[in-house]
Amino acid sequence: MKFLNDYRNSDGKIIIAGPCSVESEEQIKNVVDGLDLNTIKIFRGGIWKPRTKPGNFEGVGEPGLHWMKYAQDKGFAISTEVANKQHVENCLVNHKVDILWVGARTTVNPFTVQEIAESIQEYNKDTIVLIKNPVNPDIDLWVGAIERFENLGIKNIGLIFRGFSMHTVDKYRNKPLWKIAIEMKRRYPQYPMIVDPSHIGGDSEYLFEISQKAWDLNFDGLMVESHNNPKEALSDNAQQIEPEKVNSMIDLLTIKNKIGNGGLTEFREHIDELDNELMEILKQRFRITKEIGKWKRERDIPVLDLNRWNKIIQDKSSIGRTYGLDDEFIFKLFEVIHNESIKNQ
Ligand code: PEP
Ligand code: MN
């Protein structure tokens, strides 16, 4: 029986690479031959592709599993996404796929997760299963999916963080709310956390910075999409890179020396993420107060409204009390924020 930890390289990291979609026998050979087996121990390839819209390339299906055998013969473990019982049966009974993963669009659906868990239990409950975060930032859905596997005795689990689909478009395709990955790592220290910079970034230009962030946060591995001819890829063509570029990118990343400080680093990283979020919220707040300033100017209304200010202090103090926050602290905090808003108006 193999564990995910058996696939760590000499740097202690678990690297998975391969195309978004398996397209042809030749493509698989080209990608496999380009990947460095010293650092990358697991080959990925999508056989059945869950596409947002119908009519797009939906994967080659079972023939692709025959082609992926080439990677196995070269020494890589092979992995693919499963989204129903037939996929699991095909991978575990008709072929010897080493590692299965549950995609982000599947983790959101408890019925499907249950079906997959039951079929893995039936065919081989020792299979390594990687569970991607759900597309929406709902930590309980992710936890629930893990529990469905654990409850059936499937405990050879890894987690993949691929960011979240948000209603606003940002720099990245899927917003990496790192605090959710950090919280999952805190709850499940026994399950390796693998970051998927390809689906987070959505563009090859962001792969390096996201991967470096994954190492800075001390996560366990990366899943990187790689194609021998990215421009012509049948899915996710903007975010794939040639196999040789995966090798060199991994080499260029810096693994920070973790001082043995009993989890202090993790606490600090968590605090840093929360502080960043505080600043993002302040940015939004000041954007709105500027709008208010404009509105007041147009109507000749004074900037300072004492009734409003008193109400803010009263409301915030009573909420603060339920959170266990000191009255005086809340007063000082909102005084600073309020003064800054008035200055901006
Ligand atoms: C994939 O890994 O190819 C994939 C479809 O990713 P996700 O489930 O994260 O969207
Ligand atoms: Mn993809």
XYZ file of C-alpha atoms and ligand atoms in Angstrom:
356
model
C 0.000 0.000 0.000
C 1.347 3.423 -1.031
C 0.748 6.689 0.807
C 0.821 10.178 -0.645
C 3.848 10.899 1.564
C 5.750 8.182 -0.338
C 5.780 10.548 -3.333
C 7.752 13.330 -1.640
C 10.915 14.311 -3.521
C 14.313 14.994 -1.942
C 13.082 18.496 -0.954
C 10.188 16.880 0.883
C 7.620 18.199 -1.618
C 4.916 16.341 -3.561
C 4.848 17.583 -7.154
C 2.120 16.559 -9.580
C 2.339 17.664 -13.222
C 0.721 16.816 -16.533
C -1.843 18.118 -18.978
C -5.208 19.556 -18.078
C -6.704 17.056 -20.545
C -5.261 13.905 -22.027
C -5.575 14.507 -25.777
C -3.479 11.953 -27.662
C -0.897 9.239 -27.187
C 1.756 11.465 -28.680
C 0.957 14.371 -26.387
C 1.288 12.116 -23.336
C 4.660 10.792 -24.518
C 5.961 14.322 -25.129
C 4.891 15.629 -21.738
C 6.109 12.567 -19.838
C 9.506 12.666 -21.583
C 9.914 16.337 -20.682
C 9.127 16.055 -16.967
C 11.942 15.470 -14.500
C 11.177 12.332 -12.516
C 13.640 13.401 -9.806
C 11.368 16.196 -8.645
C 7.983 15.245 -10.075
C 6.735 11.870 -8.930
C 3.087 12.025 -9.971
C 1.678 12.508 -13.469
C -1.765 14.054 -13.890
C -4.133 13.959 -16.862
C -7.828 14.755 -17.191
C -9.718 11.908 -18.858
C -13.293 13.078 -18.223
C -13.472 16.876 -18.219
C -16.211 18.730 -16.344
C -16.704 21.763 -18.600
C -18.687 24.794 -17.565
C -20.533 24.887 -20.894
C -21.600 22.041 -23.220
C -19.942 21.762 -26.594
C -16.397 22.167 -25.267
C -13.875 19.322 -25.313
C -15.064 16.855 -22.666
C -12.096 14.505 -22.583
C -11.076 11.418 -24.546
C -12.452 8.927 -22.020
C -11.080 5.435 -21.475
C -8.511 5.315 -24.338
C -6.641 8.038 -22.454
C -6.056 5.644 -19.566
C -4.198 3.292 -21.948
C -1.983 6.204 -23.049
C -1.262 7.264 -19.466
C 0.273 3.844 -18.860
C 3.357 5.263 -20.627
C 3.907 7.577 -17.623
C 3.560 4.659 -15.243
C 6.106 2.628 -17.223
C 8.533 5.546 -16.916
C 8.188 5.504 -13.124
C 5.522 8.133 -12.428
C 2.423 7.394 -10.381
C -0.611 8.328 -12.471
C -3.639 10.329 -11.379
C -6.921 11.511 -12.845
C -10.219 13.134 -11.858
C -13.226 10.924 -11.170
C -16.763 12.263 -11.035
C -18.943 9.124 -10.831
C -18.950 5.401 -10.104
C -18.160 4.405 -13.716
C -15.033 6.565 -13.662
C -13.875 4.932 -10.425
C -14.542 1.450 -11.785
C -12.681 2.205 -14.997
C -9.657 3.540 -13.098
C -9.434 0.901 -10.401
C -10.754 -2.245 -12.092
C -9.932 -1.921 -15.812
C -6.755 0.122 -15.254
C -4.329 0.534 -12.405
C -4.596 4.264 -11.775
C -2.586 5.049 -8.612
C -4.273 8.231 -7.437
C -7.786 9.619 -7.970
C -8.922 13.160 -7.391
C -12.292 14.755 -6.801
C -12.674 18.000 -8.764
C -13.872 21.335 -7.422
C -17.218 21.030 -9.223
C -17.770 17.623 -7.631
C -16.804 18.496 -4.047
C -19.849 20.805 -3.960
C -22.218 17.855 -4.486
C -22.663 15.547 -1.469
C -24.568 12.889 -3.485
C -21.745 12.560 -5.998
C -19.041 12.612 -3.328
C -20.922 9.829 -1.520
C -21.224 7.783 -4.739
C -17.489 8.142 -5.417
C -16.590 7.271 -1.819
C -18.791 4.161 -1.907
C -17.294 2.917 -5.154
C -13.728 3.488 -3.955
C -14.618 1.590 -0.781
C -15.945 -1.245 -2.960
C -12.994 -1.470 -5.386
C -10.020 -0.495 -3.193
C -10.369 1.524 -0.046
C -6.587 1.987 0.203
C -6.566 4.167 -2.941
C -5.007 7.610 -2.525
C -7.779 10.195 -2.965
C -7.115 13.907 -3.411
C -10.018 16.191 -2.582
C -10.063 19.611 -4.214
C -11.707 22.517 -2.421
C -15.258 23.253 -3.639
C -15.570 26.069 -6.219
C -17.257 28.292 -3.597
C -15.500 29.298 -0.365
C -17.495 27.009 1.931
C -15.121 25.263 4.312
C -17.871 22.957 5.610
C -18.493 21.502 2.145
C -14.799 20.642 1.914
C -14.823 19.149 5.421
C -18.050 17.268 4.630
C -16.473 15.665 1.563
C -13.474 14.526 3.638
C -15.819 13.043 6.249
C -17.725 11.072 3.600
C -14.491 9.295 2.667
C -13.256 8.872 6.231
C -16.604 7.432 7.335
C -16.174 4.616 4.801
C -12.645 3.845 5.974
C -10.911 5.706 3.137
C -8.127 7.548 4.946
C -5.373 7.785 2.350
C -6.321 11.383 1.643
C -4.654 14.545 0.325
C -6.152 18.010 -0.177
C -5.806 20.269 -3.207
C -6.241 24.021 -2.905
C -7.297 25.554 -6.256
C -8.871 28.822 -5.116
C -12.479 29.970 -5.341
C -14.736 31.252 -8.050
C -16.005 34.692 -6.932
C -18.654 37.041 -8.271
C -16.048 39.723 -8.879
C -13.227 39.234 -11.371
C -9.787 39.702 -9.846
C -6.227 39.346 -11.042
C -6.484 35.574 -10.704
C -9.032 33.187 -12.205
C -9.889 31.707 -8.792
C -9.302 33.770 -5.672
C -6.856 32.109 -3.294
C -8.370 32.786 0.116
C -5.233 31.444 1.777
C -6.744 31.592 5.250
C -9.087 28.742 4.240
C -6.166 26.559 3.140
C -4.309 27.464 6.356
C -7.352 26.599 8.459
C -7.735 23.236 6.672
C -4.067 22.473 7.287
C -4.590 23.287 10.959
C -7.595 20.959 11.149
C -6.034 18.161 9.099
C -2.262 18.240 9.698
C -2.095 14.577 8.673
C -3.327 15.268 5.113
C -0.818 16.865 2.698
C -2.011 20.206 1.270
C -1.215 20.546 -2.417
C -1.621 23.919 -4.103
C -2.836 24.102 -7.714
C -1.316 27.365 -9.061
C -2.646 26.636 -12.569
C -6.320 26.845 -11.667
C -5.776 29.616 -9.111
C -3.922 31.872 -11.583
C -5.640 30.890 -14.814
C -2.595 32.218 -16.649
C 0.945 30.843 -16.882
C 2.357 34.262 -15.957
C 1.147 33.832 -12.353
C 2.393 30.277 -11.814
C 5.667 31.226 -10.192
C 4.348 33.757 -7.680
C 1.516 31.484 -6.553
C 3.843 28.480 -6.251
C 6.318 30.553 -4.216
C 3.471 31.612 -1.935
C 2.628 27.916 -1.456
C 6.200 27.259 -0.296
C 6.215 30.396 1.889
C 3.114 29.063 3.618
C 4.848 25.709 4.074
C 2.303 23.684 2.090
C 3.238 20.201 0.982
C 3.094 20.204 -2.771
C 1.999 21.565 -6.128
C -0.207 20.368 -8.955
C 0.875 22.099 -12.179
C -0.766 21.753 -15.584
C 1.714 21.045 -18.364
C 1.291 20.602 -22.121
C 3.902 20.088 -24.837
C 2.152 22.721 -26.967
C 0.169 24.914 -24.552
C -1.262 27.269 -27.184
C -2.975 24.380 -28.956
C -4.283 22.712 -25.778
C -7.925 21.661 -26.000
C -8.653 22.978 -22.492
C -7.097 25.601 -20.186
C -4.557 26.691 -22.812
C -3.619 29.996 -21.102
C -2.459 28.365 -17.885
C -0.419 25.397 -19.155
C 3.370 25.410 -19.621
C 5.838 23.098 -21.329
C 7.198 20.274 -19.135
C 10.750 21.683 -19.221
C 9.379 24.938 -17.815
C 7.752 23.052 -14.945
C 11.145 21.530 -14.091
C 12.918 24.885 -14.131
C 10.162 26.647 -12.207
C 10.321 24.057 -9.402
C 14.101 24.525 -9.261
C 13.778 28.304 -8.976
C 11.338 28.245 -6.060
C 12.817 28.887 -2.630
C 11.902 26.651 0.225
C 12.039 28.739 3.381
C 13.878 27.336 6.355
C 11.286 26.659 8.972
C 12.778 27.333 12.373
C 11.669 24.827 14.972
C 9.333 27.194 16.804
C 6.460 24.824 17.511
C 3.854 26.212 15.141
C 4.636 29.905 15.730
C 5.301 30.377 12.001
C 1.859 29.005 11.140
C 0.188 31.295 13.687
C 2.033 34.293 12.255
C 1.080 33.390 8.705
C -2.534 33.137 9.790
C -2.289 36.580 11.449
C -0.698 38.046 8.301
C -3.573 36.764 6.164
C -6.149 38.230 8.560
C -4.294 41.589 8.635
C -4.289 41.670 4.829
C -8.008 41.071 4.900
C -8.481 43.906 7.415
C -6.669 46.255 5.048
C -8.765 45.130 2.111
C -11.906 45.875 4.137
C -10.557 49.319 5.096
C -9.840 50.026 1.442
C -13.479 49.226 0.600
C -14.723 51.322 3.540
C -12.737 54.395 2.506
C -13.904 54.036 -1.076
C -17.492 54.318 0.178
C -16.780 57.222 2.554
C -15.265 59.128 -0.396
C -18.527 58.608 -2.302
C -20.439 59.891 0.721
C -18.158 62.951 0.834
C -18.992 63.702 -2.789
C -22.726 63.255 -2.128
C -22.538 65.642 0.860
C -20.572 68.264 -1.068
C -23.119 68.276 -3.888
C -25.858 68.969 -1.340
C -23.891 71.296 0.919
C -24.263 68.989 3.912
C -21.563 69.165 6.639
C -19.070 66.309 6.741
C -19.395 65.615 10.474
C -22.716 64.209 11.671
C -22.497 63.787 15.458
C -25.675 61.704 15.742
C -24.312 59.234 13.241
C -20.940 59.099 15.020
C -22.605 58.435 18.418
C -24.676 55.676 16.883
C -21.590 54.014 15.354
C -19.849 54.015 18.739
C -22.906 52.601 20.535
C -23.481 49.863 17.948
C -19.858 48.856 17.693
C -19.404 48.773 21.470
C -22.351 46.455 21.922
C -21.205 44.132 19.100
C -17.660 44.338 20.498
C -18.889 43.236 23.920
C -20.436 40.073 22.447
C -17.047 39.384 20.785
C -15.205 39.929 24.069
C -13.560 43.158 22.787
C -12.788 45.934 25.227
C -15.045 49.067 25.075
C -12.151 51.489 25.189
C -10.303 49.606 22.460
C -13.375 49.711 20.180
C -13.812 53.431 20.854
C -10.180 54.217 19.986
C -10.213 51.974 16.910
C -13.335 53.560 15.434
C -12.153 57.029 16.370
C -9.048 56.512 14.217
C -11.094 55.057 11.345
C -13.738 57.789 11.591
C -11.137 60.599 11.665
C -9.481 59.163 8.574
C -12.876 59.029 6.802
C -13.583 62.675 7.671
C -10.144 63.679 6.420
C -10.871 61.871 3.121
C -14.234 63.564 2.729
C -8.560 20.099 -13.373
O -7.754 19.843 -12.465
O -8.321 19.933 -14.564
C -9.835 20.734 -13.021
C -10.915 20.589 -13.770
O -9.737 21.504 -11.945
P -10.846 22.048 -10.916
O -11.658 20.871 -10.489
O -9.987 22.604 -9.837
O -11.616 23.105 -11.646
Mn -7.550 22.372 -16.115
